[in-house]
Coordinates of C-alpha atoms and ligand atoms in Angstrom, one line a residue:
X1 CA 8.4 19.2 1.6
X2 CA 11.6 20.1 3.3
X3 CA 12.4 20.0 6.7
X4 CA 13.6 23.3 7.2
X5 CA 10.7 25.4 6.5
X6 CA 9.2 23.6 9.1
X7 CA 6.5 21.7 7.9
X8 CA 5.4 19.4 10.6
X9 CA 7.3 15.8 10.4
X10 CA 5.4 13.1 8.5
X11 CA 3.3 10.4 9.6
X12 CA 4.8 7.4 8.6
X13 CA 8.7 8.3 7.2
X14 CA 10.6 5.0 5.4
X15 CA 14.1 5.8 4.8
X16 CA 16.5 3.1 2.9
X17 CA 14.1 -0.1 3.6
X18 CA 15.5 -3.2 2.9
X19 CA 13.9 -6.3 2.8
X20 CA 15.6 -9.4 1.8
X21 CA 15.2 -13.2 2.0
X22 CA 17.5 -15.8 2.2
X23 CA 16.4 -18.5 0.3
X24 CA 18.2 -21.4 -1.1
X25 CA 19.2 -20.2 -4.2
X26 CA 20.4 -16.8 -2.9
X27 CA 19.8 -13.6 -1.5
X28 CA 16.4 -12.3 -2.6
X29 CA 16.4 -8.5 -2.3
X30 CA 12.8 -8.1 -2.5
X31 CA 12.7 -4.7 -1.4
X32 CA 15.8 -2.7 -2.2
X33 CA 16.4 0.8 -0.3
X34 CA 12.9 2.1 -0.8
X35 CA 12.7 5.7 1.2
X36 CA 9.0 7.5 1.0
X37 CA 7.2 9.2 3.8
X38 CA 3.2 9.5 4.1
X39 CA 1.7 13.2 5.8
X40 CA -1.1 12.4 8.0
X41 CA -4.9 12.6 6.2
X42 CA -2.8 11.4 3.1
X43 CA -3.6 9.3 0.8
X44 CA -0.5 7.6 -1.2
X45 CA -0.5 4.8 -4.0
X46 CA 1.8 2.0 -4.8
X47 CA 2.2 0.6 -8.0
X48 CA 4.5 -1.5 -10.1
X49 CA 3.9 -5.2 -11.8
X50 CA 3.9 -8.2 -9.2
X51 CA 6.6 -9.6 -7.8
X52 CA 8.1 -5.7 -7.7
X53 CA 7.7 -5.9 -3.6
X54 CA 4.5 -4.0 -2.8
X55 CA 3.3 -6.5 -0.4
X56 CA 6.5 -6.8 1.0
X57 CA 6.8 -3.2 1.7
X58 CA 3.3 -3.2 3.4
X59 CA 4.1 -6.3 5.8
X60 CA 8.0 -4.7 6.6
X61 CA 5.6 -1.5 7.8
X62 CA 3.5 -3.6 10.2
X63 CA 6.8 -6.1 11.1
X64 CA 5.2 -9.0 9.7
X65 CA 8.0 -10.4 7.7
X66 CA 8.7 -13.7 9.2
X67 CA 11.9 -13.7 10.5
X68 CA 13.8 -16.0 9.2
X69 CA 14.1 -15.9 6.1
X70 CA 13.1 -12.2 5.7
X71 CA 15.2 -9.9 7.1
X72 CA 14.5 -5.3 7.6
X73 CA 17.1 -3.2 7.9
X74 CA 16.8 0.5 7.6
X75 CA 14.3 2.5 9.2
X76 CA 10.7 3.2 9.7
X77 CA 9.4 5.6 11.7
X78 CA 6.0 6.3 12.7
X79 CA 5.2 9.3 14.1
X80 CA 9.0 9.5 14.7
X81 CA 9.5 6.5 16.4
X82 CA 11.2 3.9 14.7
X83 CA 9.1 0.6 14.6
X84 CA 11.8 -1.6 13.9
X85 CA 13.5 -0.7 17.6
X86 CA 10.4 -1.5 19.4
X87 CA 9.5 -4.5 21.3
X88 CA 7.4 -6.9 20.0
X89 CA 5.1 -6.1 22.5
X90 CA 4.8 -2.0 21.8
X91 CA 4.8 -3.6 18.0
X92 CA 1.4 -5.0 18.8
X93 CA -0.2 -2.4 20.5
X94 CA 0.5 -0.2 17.4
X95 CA -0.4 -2.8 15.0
X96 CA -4.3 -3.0 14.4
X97 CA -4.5 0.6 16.9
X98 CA -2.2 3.2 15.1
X99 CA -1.4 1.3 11.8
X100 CA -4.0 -1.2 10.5
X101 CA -4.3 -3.0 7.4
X102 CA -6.9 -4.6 4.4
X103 CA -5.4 -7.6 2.7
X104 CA -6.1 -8.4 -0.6
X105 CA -7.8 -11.9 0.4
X106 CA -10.3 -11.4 3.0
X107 CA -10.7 -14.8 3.4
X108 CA -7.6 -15.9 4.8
X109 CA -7.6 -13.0 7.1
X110 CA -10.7 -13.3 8.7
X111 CA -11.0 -16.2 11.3
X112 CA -13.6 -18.7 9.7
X113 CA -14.7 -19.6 13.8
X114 CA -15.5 -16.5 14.9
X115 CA -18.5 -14.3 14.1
X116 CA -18.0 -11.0 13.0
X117 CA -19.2 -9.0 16.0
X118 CA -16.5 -11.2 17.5
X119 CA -13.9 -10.3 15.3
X120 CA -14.3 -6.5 15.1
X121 CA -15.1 -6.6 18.5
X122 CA -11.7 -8.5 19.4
X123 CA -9.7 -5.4 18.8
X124 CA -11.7 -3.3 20.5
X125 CA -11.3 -5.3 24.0
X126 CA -7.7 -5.5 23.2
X127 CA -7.0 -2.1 22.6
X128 CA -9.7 -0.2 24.0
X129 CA -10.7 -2.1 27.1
X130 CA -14.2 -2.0 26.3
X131 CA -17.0 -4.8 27.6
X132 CA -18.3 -7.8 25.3
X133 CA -21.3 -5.1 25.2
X134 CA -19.8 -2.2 24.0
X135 CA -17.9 -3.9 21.7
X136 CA -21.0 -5.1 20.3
X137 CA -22.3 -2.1 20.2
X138 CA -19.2 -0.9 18.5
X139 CA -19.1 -3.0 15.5
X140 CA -22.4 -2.8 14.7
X141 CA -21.9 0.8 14.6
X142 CA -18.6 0.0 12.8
X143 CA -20.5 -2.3 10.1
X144 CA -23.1 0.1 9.3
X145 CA -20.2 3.0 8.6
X146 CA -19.1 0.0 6.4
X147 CA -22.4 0.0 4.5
X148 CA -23.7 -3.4 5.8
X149 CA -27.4 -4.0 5.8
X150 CA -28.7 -5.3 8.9
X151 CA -25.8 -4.8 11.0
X152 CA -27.6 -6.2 14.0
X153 CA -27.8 -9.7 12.0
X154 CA -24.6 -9.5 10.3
X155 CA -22.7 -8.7 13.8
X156 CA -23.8 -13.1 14.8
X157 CA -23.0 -14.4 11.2
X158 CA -19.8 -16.2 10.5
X159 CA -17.2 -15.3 7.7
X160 CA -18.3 -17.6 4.9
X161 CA -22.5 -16.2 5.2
X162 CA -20.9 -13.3 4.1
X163 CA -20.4 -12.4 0.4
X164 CA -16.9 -11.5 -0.8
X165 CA -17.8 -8.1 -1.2
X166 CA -19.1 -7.7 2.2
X167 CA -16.1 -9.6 3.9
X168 CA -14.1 -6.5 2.4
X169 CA -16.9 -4.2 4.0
X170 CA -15.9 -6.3 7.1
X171 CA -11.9 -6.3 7.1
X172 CA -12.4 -2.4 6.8
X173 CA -14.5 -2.0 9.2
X174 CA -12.0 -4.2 11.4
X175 CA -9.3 -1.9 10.3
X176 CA -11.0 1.1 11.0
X177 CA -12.6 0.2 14.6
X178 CA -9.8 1.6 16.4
X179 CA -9.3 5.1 14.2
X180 CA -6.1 4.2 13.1
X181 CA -4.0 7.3 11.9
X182 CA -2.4 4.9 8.7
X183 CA -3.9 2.4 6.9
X184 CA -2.6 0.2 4.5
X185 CA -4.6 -1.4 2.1
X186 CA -3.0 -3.9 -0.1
X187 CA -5.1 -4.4 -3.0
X188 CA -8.0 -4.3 -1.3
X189 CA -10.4 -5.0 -4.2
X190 CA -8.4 -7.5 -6.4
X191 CA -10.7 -10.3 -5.2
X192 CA -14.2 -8.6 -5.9
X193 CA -15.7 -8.4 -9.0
X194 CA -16.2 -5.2 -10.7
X195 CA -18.9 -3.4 -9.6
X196 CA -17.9 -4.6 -6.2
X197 CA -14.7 -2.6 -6.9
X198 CA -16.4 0.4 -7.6
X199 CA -18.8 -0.2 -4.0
X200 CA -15.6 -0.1 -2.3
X201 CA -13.8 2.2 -3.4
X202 CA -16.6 4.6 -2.9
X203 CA -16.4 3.8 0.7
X204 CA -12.7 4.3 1.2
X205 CA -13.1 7.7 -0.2
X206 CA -16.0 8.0 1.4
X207 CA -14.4 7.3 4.7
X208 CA -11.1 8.8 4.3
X209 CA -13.1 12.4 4.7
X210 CA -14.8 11.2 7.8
X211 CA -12.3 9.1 9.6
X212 CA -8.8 11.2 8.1
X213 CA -6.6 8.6 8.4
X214 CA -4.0 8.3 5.7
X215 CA -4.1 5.6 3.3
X216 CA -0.8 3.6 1.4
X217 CA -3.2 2.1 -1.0
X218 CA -1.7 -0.6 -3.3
X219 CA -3.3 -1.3 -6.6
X220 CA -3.1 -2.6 -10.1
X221 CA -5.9 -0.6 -11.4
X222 CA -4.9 3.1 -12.0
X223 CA -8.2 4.8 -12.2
X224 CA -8.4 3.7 -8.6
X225 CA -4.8 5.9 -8.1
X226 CA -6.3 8.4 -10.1
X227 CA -9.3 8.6 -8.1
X228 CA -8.3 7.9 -4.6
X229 CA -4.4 9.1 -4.3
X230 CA -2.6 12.3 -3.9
X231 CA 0.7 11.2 -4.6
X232 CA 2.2 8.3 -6.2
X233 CA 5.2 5.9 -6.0
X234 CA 6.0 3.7 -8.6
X235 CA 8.0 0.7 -8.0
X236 CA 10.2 -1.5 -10.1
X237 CA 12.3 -4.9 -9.0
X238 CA 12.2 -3.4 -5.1
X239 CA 13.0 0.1 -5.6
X240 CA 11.3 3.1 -6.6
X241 CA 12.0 4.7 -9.9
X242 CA 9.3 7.5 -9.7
X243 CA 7.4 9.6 -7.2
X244 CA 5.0 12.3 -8.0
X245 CA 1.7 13.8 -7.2
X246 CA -0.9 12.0 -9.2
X247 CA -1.9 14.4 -11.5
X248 CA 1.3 15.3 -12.2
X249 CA 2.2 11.4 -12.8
X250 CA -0.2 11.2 -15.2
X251 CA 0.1 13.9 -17.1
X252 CA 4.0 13.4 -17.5
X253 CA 5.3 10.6 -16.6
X254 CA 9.2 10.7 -16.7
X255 CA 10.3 7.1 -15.9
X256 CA 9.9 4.9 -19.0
X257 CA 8.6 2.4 -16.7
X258 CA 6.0 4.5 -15.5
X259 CA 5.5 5.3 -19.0
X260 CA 5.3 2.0 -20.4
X261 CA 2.6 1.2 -17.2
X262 CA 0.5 4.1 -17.8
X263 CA 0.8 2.8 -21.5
X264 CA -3.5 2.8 -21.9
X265 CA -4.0 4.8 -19.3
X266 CA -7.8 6.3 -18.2
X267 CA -8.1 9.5 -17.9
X268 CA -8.0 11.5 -14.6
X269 CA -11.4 11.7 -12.7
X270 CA -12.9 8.7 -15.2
X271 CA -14.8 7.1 -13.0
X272 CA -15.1 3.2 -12.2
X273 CA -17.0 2.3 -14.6
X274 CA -16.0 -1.0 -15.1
X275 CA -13.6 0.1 -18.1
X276 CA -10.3 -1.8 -18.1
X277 CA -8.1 0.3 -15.9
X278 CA -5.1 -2.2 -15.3
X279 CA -1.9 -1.4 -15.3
X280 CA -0.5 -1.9 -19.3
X281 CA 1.9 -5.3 -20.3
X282 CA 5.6 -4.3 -20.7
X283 CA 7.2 -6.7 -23.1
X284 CA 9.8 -8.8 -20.6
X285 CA 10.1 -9.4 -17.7
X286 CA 11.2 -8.5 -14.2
X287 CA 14.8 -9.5 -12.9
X288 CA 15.0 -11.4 -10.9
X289 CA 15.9 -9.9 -7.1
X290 CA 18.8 -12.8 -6.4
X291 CA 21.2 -11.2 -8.4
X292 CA 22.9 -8.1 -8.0
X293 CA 22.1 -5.5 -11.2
X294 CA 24.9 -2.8 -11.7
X295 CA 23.2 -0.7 -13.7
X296 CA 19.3 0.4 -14.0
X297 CA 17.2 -2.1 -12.9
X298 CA 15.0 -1.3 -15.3
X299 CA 17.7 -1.5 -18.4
X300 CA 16.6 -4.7 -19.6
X301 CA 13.1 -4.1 -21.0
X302 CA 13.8 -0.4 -21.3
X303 CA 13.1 0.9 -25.0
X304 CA 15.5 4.0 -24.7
X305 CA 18.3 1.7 -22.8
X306 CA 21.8 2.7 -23.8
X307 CA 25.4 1.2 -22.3
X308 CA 25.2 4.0 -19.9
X309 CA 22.1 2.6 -18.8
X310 CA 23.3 -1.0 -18.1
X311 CA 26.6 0.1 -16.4
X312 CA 25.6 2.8 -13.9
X313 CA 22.5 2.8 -12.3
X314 CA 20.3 6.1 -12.1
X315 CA 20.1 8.1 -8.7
X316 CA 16.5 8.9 -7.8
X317 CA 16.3 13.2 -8.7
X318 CA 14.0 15.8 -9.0
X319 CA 12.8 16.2 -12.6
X320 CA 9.8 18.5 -11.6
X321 CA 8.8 20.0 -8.7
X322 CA 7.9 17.9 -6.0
X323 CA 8.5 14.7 -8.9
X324 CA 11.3 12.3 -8.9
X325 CA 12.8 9.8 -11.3
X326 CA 15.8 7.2 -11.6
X327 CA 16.6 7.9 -15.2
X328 CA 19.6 9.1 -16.7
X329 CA 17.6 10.3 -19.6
X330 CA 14.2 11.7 -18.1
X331 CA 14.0 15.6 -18.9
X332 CA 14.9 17.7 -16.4
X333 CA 12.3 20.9 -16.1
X334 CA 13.8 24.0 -15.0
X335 CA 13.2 24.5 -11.2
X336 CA 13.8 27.4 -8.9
X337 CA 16.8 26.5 -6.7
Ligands
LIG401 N1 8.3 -15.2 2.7 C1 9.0 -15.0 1.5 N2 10.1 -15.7 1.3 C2 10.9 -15.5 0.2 N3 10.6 -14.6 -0.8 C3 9.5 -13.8 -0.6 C4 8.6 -14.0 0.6 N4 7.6 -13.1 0.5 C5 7.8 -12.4 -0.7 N5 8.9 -12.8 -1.3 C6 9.5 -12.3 -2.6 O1 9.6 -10.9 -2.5 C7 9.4 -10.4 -3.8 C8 8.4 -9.3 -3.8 O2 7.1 -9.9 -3.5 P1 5.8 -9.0 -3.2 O3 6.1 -7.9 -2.3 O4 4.7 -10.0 -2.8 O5 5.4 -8.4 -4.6 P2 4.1 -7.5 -5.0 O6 3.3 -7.4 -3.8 O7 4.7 -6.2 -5.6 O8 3.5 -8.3 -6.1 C9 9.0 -11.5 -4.7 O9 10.2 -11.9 -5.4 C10 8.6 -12.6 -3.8 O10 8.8 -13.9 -4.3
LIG402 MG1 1.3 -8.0 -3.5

């Protein structure tokens, strides 16, 4: 959308991210000038092949980079403020209130001591001031929105009586206790099996109608993009190299990266059935993000690459409307200026 027809601002607006680590073999750049923007009730999916800085986009979002080694620089704003200027203070009243987050590993992000009620209820004193009592009350209201039988038992049980499945059901709930207005779930299913998958996935759609919060959802598995998201970004070696909405991505995928990844693609509105729905193997591999690439980052594994390719690297443009791609060879489709 553009500013001047005045559309209302977005929710969450990234502009030139960088993330970088020092380490001691060099400068890692794991996320590279990555600009996107999220509308509020949105749902938006990140894909690309590990290592390609999903993850490290998420954490720069909620400032959880550890400083040293990481280092942000650019901007983020939320609701037009830009988190990186706050205080670490305001940081954490907006972190688990206005911006929450699923990790992929529930079990590391669940504190084995405490029982769940504990845990769910732990932001809710924080945040919302309520009593031991109400926050009781609160997550067991929380856990049955979650789908957990027996919420009244469940709410006194400690992480590891819990299935894997319904630690996820937990970490949601714990993300959704305060009504945040973004959530970002990193590959919130990787660690369950299948059908598991499927459970939860039903109850993020499920509760993205009844809580409206916008989603960055980060996945490997794109019949969960194609069921869940509205709009995708596709990311390569800490950039993006194409945006679109999903259909749209599907359908016509410009990048040869996104066309390589869509390479056995389900299609649209297949449902979870427990079909493979992973992202497809490119032949090579991905650069590494310590030295600088001149050209397209992608060159290198890129069936179509020519010496253009490897000299001068591709501005991000509008191939379609509302699509982008870096590629100096992706068609261009007549738009309306
Ligand atoms: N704490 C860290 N120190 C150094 N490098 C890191 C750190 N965290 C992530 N990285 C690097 O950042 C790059 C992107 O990682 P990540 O965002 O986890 O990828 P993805 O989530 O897409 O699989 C990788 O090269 C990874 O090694
Ligand atoms: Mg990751």
């Amino acid at each position: 959308m553009s500013s001047s027809t005045g559309a209302e601002a977005p929710l969450l607006d990234v502009r030139n991210l960088q993330t970088h680590f020092r380490t001691p073999d060099g400068v890692n750049r794991a996320v590279d000038g990555l600009s996107f923007h999220v509308n509020a009730g949105e749902t938006v999916a990140i894909v690309g092949e590990s290592g390609c800085g999903k993850s490290v986009t998420s954490m720069s979002i909620l400032r959880l980079i550890p400083e040293p080694p990481g280092k942000i620089a650019g901007e983020i704003l939320f609701q037009g403020k830009d988190l990186l200027k706050l205080s670490d203070k305001e940081m954490r009243a907006i972190r688990g209130n206005d911006v929450s987050m699923i990790f992929q590993e529930p079990m590391t992000s669940l504190n084995p001591v405490l029982t769940v009620g504990r845990q769910i209820g732990e932001t809710l004193r924080l945040h919302q001031g309520l009593s031991g009592a109400q926050a009781e009350a609160k997550s067991i209201e929380m856990l049955k929105l979650v789908g957990i039988p027996a919420p009244e038992r469940r709410v006194r049980e400690y992480p590891h009586q819990l299935s894997g499945g319904m630690r996820q059901r937990v970490m949601i709930a714990m993300a959704l206790a305060c009504n945040p207005k973004l959530l970002i779930a990193d590959e919130p299913t990787t660690a369950l099996d299948v059908t598991i998958q499927a459970q939860i996935l039903d109850l993020m759609r499920d509760l993205k109608h009844r809580v409206g919060a916008a989603i960055v959802l980060i996945t490997h598995d794109l019949g969960v993009v194609a069921e869940v998201a509205e709009r995708v970004i596709v990311m390569y070696a800490g950039r993006k190299v194409e945006e679109a909405p999903v259909r749209e991505l599907f359908s016509d995928p410009k990048h040869p990266y996104t066309q390589g990844l869509l390479g056995a693609v389900p299609k649209l509105g297949s449902s979870l059935t427990g079909e493979e729905t992973r992202l497809a193997e490119i032949p090579g591999l991905v650069p590494s993000l310590k030295t600088r690439i001149d050209g397209c980052v992608f060159a290198g594994r890129c069936p179509k690459v020519t010496d253009l390719c490897r000299a001068v690297a591709p501005a991000l443009e509008p191939k379609a409307p509302r699509h982008t791609a870096a590629c100096h060879y992706a068609e261009k489709e007549l738009m309306a200026a």
